[in-house]
Short mmCIF file of C-alpha atoms and ligand atoms in Angstrom, two decimals:
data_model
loop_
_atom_site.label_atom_id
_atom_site.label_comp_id
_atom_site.label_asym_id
_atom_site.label_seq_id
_atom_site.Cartn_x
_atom_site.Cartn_y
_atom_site.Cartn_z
CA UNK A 1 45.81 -17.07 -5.87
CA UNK A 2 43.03 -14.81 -5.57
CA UNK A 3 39.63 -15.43 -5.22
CA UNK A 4 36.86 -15.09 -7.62
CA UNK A 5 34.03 -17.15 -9.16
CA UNK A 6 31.05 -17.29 -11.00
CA UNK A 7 27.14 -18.95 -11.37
CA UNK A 8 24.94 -18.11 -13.97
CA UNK A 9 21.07 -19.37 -14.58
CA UNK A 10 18.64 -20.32 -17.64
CA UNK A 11 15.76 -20.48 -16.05
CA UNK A 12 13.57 -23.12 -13.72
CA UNK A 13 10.68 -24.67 -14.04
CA UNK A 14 9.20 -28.15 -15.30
CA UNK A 15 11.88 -29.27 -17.47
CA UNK A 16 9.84 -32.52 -18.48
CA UNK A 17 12.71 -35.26 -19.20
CA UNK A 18 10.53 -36.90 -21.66
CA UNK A 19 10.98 -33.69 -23.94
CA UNK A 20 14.64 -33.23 -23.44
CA UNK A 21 16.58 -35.68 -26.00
CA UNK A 22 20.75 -35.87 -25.63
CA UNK A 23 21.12 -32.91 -28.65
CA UNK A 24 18.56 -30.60 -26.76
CA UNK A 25 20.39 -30.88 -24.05
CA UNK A 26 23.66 -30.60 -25.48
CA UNK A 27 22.87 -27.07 -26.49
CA UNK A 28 21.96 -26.09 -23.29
CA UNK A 29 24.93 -27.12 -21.69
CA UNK A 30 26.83 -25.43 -24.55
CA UNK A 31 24.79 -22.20 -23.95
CA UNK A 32 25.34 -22.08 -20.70
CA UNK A 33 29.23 -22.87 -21.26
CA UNK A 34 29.91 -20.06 -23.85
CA UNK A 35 28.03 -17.74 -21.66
CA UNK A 36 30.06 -18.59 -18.41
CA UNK A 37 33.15 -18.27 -20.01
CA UNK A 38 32.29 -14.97 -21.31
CA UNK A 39 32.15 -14.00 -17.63
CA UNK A 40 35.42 -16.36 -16.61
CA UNK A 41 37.69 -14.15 -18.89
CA UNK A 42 37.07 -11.15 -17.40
CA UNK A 43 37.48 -12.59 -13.87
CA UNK A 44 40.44 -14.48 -14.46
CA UNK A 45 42.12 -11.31 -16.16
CA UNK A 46 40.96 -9.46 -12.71
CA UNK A 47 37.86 -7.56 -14.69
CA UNK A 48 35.23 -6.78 -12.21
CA UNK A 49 32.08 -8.52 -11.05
CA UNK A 50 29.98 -6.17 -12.64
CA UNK A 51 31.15 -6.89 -16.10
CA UNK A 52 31.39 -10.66 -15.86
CA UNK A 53 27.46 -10.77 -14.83
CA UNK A 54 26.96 -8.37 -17.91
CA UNK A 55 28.93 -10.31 -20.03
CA UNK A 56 27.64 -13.84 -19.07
CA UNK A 57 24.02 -12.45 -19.26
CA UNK A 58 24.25 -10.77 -22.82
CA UNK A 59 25.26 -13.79 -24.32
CA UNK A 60 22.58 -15.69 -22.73
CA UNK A 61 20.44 -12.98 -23.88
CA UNK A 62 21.87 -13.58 -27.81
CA UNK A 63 21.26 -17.29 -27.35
CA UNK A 64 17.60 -17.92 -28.66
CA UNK A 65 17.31 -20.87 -26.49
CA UNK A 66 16.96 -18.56 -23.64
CA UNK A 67 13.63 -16.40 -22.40
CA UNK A 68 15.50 -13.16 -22.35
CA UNK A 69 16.67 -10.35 -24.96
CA UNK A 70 16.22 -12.42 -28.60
CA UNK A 71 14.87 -15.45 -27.24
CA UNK A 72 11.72 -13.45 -25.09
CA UNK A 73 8.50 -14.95 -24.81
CA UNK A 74 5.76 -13.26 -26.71
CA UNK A 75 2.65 -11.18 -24.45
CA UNK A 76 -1.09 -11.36 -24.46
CA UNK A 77 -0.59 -8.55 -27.14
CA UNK A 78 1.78 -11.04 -29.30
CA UNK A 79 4.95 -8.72 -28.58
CA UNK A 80 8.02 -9.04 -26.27
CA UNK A 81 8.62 -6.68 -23.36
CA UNK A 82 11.42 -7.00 -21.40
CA UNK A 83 12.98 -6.54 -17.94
CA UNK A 84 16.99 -6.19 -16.83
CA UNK A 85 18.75 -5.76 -13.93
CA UNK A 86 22.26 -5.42 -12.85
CA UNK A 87 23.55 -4.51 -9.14
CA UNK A 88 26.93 -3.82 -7.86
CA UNK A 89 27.32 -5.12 -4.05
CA UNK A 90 30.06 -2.20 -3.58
CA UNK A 91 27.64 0.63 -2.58
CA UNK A 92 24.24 -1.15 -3.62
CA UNK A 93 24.20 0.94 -7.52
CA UNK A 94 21.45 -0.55 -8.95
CA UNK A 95 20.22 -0.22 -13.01
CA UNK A 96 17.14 -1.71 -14.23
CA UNK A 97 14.77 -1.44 -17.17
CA UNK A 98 11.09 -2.60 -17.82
CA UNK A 99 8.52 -3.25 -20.49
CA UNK A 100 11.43 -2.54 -22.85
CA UNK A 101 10.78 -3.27 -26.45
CA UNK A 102 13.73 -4.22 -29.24
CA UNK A 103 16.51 -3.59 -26.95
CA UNK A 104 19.06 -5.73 -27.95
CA UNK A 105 20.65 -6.56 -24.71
CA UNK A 106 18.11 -5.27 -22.22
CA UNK A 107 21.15 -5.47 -19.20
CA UNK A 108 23.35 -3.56 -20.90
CA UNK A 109 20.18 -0.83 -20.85
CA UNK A 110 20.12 -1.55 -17.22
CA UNK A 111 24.04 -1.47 -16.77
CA UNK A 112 23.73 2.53 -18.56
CA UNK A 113 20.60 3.71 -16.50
CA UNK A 114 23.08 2.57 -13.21
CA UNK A 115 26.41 4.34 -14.72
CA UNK A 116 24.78 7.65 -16.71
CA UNK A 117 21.42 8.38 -15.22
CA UNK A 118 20.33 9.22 -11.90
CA UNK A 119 17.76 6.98 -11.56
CA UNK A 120 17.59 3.33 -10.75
CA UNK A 121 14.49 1.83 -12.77
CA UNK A 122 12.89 3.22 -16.55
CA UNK A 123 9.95 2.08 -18.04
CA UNK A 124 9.09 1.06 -21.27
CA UNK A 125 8.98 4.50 -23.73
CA UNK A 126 11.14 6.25 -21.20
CA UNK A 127 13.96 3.81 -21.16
CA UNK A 128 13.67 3.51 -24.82
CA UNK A 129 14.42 7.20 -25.29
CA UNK A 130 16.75 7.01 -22.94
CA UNK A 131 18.25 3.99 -24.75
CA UNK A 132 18.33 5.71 -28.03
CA UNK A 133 20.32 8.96 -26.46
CA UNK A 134 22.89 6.74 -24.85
CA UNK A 135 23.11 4.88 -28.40
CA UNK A 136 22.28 1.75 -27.30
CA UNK A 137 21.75 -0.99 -29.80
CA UNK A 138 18.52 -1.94 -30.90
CA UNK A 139 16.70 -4.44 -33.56
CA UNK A 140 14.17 -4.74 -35.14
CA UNK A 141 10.85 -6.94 -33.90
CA UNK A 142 12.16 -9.67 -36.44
CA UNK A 143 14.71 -10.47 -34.39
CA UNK A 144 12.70 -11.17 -31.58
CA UNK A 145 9.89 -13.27 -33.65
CA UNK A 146 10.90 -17.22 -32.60
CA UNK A 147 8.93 -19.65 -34.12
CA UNK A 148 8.65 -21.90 -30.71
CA UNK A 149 7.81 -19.24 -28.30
CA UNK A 150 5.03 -18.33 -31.13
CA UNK A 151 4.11 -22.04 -30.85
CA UNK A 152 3.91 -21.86 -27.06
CA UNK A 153 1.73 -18.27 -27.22
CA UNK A 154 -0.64 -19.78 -29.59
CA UNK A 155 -1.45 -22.35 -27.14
CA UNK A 156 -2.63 -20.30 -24.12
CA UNK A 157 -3.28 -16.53 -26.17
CA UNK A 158 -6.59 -16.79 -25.86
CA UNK A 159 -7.40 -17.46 -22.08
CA UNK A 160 -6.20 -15.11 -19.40
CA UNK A 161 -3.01 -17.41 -18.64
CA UNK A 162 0.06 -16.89 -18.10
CA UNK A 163 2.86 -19.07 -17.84
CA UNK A 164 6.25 -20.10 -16.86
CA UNK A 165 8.10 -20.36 -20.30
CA UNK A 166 9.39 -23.56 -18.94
CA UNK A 167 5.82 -24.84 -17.74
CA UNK A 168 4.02 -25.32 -21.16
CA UNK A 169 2.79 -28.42 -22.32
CA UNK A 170 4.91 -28.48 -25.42
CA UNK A 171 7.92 -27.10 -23.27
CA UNK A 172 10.76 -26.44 -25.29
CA UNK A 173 12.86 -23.88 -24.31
CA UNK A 174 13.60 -22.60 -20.91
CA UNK A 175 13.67 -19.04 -19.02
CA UNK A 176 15.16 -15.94 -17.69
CA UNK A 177 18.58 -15.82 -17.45
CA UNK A 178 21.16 -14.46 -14.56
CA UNK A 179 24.61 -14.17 -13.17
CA UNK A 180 26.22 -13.54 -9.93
CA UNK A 181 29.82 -13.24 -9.41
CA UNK A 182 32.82 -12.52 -6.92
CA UNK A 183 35.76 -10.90 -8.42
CA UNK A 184 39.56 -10.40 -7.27
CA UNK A 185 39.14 -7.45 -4.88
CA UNK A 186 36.13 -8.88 -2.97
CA UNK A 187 32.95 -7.27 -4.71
CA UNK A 188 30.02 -8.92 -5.70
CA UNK A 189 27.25 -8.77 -8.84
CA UNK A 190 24.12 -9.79 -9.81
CA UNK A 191 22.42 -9.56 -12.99
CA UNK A 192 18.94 -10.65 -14.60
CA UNK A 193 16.96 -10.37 -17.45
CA UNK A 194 14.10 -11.82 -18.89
CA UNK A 195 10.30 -11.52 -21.21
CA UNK A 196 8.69 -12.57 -18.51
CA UNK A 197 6.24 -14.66 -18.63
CA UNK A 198 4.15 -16.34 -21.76
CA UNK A 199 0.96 -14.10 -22.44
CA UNK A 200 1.62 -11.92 -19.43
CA UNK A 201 -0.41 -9.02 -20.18
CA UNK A 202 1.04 -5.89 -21.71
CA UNK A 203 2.50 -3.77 -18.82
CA UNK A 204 3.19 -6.74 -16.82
CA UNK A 205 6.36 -6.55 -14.91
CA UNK A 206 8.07 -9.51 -12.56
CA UNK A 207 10.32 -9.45 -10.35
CA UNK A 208 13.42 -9.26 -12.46
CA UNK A 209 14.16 -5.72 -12.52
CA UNK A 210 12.89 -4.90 -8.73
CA UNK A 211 16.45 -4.95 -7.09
CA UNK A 212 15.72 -6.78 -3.74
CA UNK A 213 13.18 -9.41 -5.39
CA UNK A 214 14.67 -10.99 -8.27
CA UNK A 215 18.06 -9.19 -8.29
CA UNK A 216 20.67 -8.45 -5.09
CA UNK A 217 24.12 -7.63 -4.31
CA UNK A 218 25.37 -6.40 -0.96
CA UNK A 219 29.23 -6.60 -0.82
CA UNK A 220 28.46 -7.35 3.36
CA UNK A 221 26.53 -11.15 2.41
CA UNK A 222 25.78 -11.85 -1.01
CA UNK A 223 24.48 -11.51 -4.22
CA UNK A 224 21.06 -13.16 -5.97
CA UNK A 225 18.98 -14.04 -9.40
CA UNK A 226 15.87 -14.98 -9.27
CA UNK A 227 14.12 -16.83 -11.78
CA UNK A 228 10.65 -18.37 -11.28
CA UNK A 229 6.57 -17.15 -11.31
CA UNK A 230 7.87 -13.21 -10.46
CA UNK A 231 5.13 -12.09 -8.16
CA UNK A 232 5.56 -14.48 -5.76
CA UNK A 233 9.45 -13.75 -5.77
CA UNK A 234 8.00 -10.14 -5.26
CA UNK A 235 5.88 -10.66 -2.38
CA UNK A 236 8.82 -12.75 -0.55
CA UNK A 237 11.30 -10.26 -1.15
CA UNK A 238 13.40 -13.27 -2.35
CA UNK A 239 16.67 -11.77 -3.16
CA UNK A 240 17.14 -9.18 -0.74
CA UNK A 241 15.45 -11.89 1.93
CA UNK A 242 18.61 -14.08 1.53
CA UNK A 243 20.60 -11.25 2.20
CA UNK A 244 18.54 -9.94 5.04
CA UNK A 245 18.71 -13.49 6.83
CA UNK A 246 22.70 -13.40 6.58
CA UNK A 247 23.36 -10.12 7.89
CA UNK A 248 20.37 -10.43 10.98
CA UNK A 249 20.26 -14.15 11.61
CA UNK A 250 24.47 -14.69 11.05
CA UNK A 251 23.31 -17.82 9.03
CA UNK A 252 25.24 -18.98 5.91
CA UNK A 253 24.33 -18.57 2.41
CA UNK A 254 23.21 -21.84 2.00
CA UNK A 255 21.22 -21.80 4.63
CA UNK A 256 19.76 -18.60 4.02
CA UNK A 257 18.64 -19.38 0.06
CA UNK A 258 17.49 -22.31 1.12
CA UNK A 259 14.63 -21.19 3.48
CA UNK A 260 13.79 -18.68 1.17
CA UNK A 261 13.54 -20.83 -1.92
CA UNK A 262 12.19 -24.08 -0.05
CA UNK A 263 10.08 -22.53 2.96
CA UNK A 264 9.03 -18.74 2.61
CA UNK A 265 8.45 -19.07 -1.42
CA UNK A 266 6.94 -22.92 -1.01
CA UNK A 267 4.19 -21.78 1.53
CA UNK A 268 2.70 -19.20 -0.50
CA UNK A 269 2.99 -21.25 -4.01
CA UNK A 270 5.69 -19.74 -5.56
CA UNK A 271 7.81 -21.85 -7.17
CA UNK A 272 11.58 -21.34 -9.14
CA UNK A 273 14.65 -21.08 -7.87
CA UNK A 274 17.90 -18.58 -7.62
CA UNK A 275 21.88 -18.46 -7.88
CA UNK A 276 23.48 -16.71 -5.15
CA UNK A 277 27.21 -16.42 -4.07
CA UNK A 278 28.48 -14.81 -1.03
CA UNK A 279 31.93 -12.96 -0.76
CA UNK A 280 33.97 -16.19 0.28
CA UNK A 281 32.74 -17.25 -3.11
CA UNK A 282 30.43 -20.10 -1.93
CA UNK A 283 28.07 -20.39 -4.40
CA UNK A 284 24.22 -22.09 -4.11
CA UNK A 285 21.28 -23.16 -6.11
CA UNK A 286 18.68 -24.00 -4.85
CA UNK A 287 15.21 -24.35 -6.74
CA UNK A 288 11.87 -26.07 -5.74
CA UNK A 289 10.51 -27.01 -9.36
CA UNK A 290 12.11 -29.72 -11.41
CA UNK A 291 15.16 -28.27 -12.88
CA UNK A 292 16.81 -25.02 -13.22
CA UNK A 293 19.48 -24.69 -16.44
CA UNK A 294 22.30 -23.27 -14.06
CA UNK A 295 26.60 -23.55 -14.12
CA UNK A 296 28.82 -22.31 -11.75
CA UNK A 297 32.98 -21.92 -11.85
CA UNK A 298 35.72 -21.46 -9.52
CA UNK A 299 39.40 -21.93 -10.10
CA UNK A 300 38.88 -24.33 -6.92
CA UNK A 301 36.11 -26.42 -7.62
CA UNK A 302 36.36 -26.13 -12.05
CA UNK A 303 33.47 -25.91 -14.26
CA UNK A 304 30.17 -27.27 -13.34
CA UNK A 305 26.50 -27.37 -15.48
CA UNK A 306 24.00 -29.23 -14.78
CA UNK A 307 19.88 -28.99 -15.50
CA UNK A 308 18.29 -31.23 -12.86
N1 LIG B 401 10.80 -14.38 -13.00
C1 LIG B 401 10.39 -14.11 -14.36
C2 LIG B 401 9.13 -13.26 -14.34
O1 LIG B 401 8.25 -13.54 -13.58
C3 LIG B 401 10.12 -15.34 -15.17
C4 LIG B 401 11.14 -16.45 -15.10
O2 LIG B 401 12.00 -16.47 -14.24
O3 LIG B 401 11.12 -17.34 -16.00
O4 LIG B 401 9.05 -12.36 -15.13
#
């Protein structure tokens, strides 16, 4: 049989255990479930990387429960913006979008700026023209409106913090959301999308759609999503750093993600964690903060979710 598998992320952060009950959790773990398999189908049927990460993050991004697409936290400004990205470890094709506003499925933005422009990031107005010529769905700011992430705005909206989405005091719902997979005929993906951060201020942009910081995929080591406080993961280069200490250090993925999520990012503050999966299909997840919502499948090793 060949090889392929798959790891996808909710977010990290402190996921207090005193406000998790068994039926919060439950959903979670079914979120994270539906959304793998949307990416396990594709694999199994020999589909490539790149669509399982895109599959596997759009329904995370329909899933409310998540901090990315419908489920975005809300800005300083009381509106989402989002970021995407989506990169193909066969020749390093990268897509990304930021500041986008009522994009649907902000990756599969990212996955058309990759295919049909010839550019690898758009920002905000320009990627939503360039959204509406390429017909890509949108809806309107309703959709977005969630009564919790309103709840968790209202509490910090008027002071210049930000936040985790998983860090509030009334913590209810968790963050960004990501994929990285191995298919068939060796190539690797990685995906990520996110709103960021809780009353980020408009214009703000993390690390999610910066391939090399909170997205990666080199078909020669590995591929990465980030999710955690994004301008740390920008000033470590975290993605791209796991991939840089494979391919110049010869050390293993495992090794490599974790120095970079428990050394580089711990000694300058930041804190999260990533997903990353090399081309043996090896998968890791490491993360320095309390949880991370994160599942991972191979035909070898079977289905696995877990939150802590
Ligand atoms: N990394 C994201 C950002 O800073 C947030 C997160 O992962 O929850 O925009």
């Amino acid at each position: 049989m060949k090889k392929y598998a798959i790891a996808i992320h909710g977010g990290a952060g402190t996921l207090s255990r005193t406000l998790m009950d068994s039926n919060k959790e439950q959903m979670y773990r079914q979120g994270l479930e539906q959304a793998i398999q949307s990416g396990i189908r594709i694999l199994e049927n020999e589909g490539t990387a790149l669509d399982a990460v895109e599959a596997a993050v759009a329904a995370l991004e329909d899933n409310p429960l998540f901090n990315a697409g419908r489920g975005s936290v809300f800005t300083h400004k009381g509106e989402h913006e989002m970021d995407a990205c989506i990169m193909s470890g066969i020749d390093l094709a990268a897509g990304a979008v930021c500041g986008v506003r009522q994009i649907k499925n902000p990756i599969k933005l990212a996955r058309c700026v990759m295919e049909k422009s010839e550019h690898v990031l758009l920002a905000a107005s320009g990627a939503e023209v360039f959204a509406q010529v390429h017909q890509i769905e949108t809806m309107p700011e309703a959709y977005f409106h969630d009564a919790l992430r309103y709840e968790q705005w209202q509490q910090i909206k008027n002071s210049t913090q930000t936040a985790l989405d998983h860090n509030l005091p009334s913590e209810k719902k968790f963050g960004t959301v990501g994929a990285v997979a191995l298919d068939v005929t060796g190539n690797l993906a990685a995906a990520t999308s996110t709103g960021g951060m809780t009353n980020k201020q408009f214009g703000r942009v993390g690390d999610t759609p910066i391939p090399g910081c909170g997205t990666y995929a080199n078909n020669h080591t590995c591929a990465v999503s980030c999710t955690g406080h994004g301008e740390y993961f920008i000033k470590a280069t975290a993605a791209y750093d796991v991939s840089a200490l494979m391919e110049y250090k010869i050390i293993s993925l495992q090794d490599a993600a974790e120095l970079v999520i428990h050394q580089k990012l711990m000694s300058i503050g930041g804190e999260g964690g990533m997903i990353a999966i090399d081309k043996f299909g090896n998968i890791c997840m490491p993360f320095n903060s309390e949880g991370m919502y994160r599942a991972s499948y191979s035909p070898e090793e079977g289905l696995r979710c877990a939150i802590y």
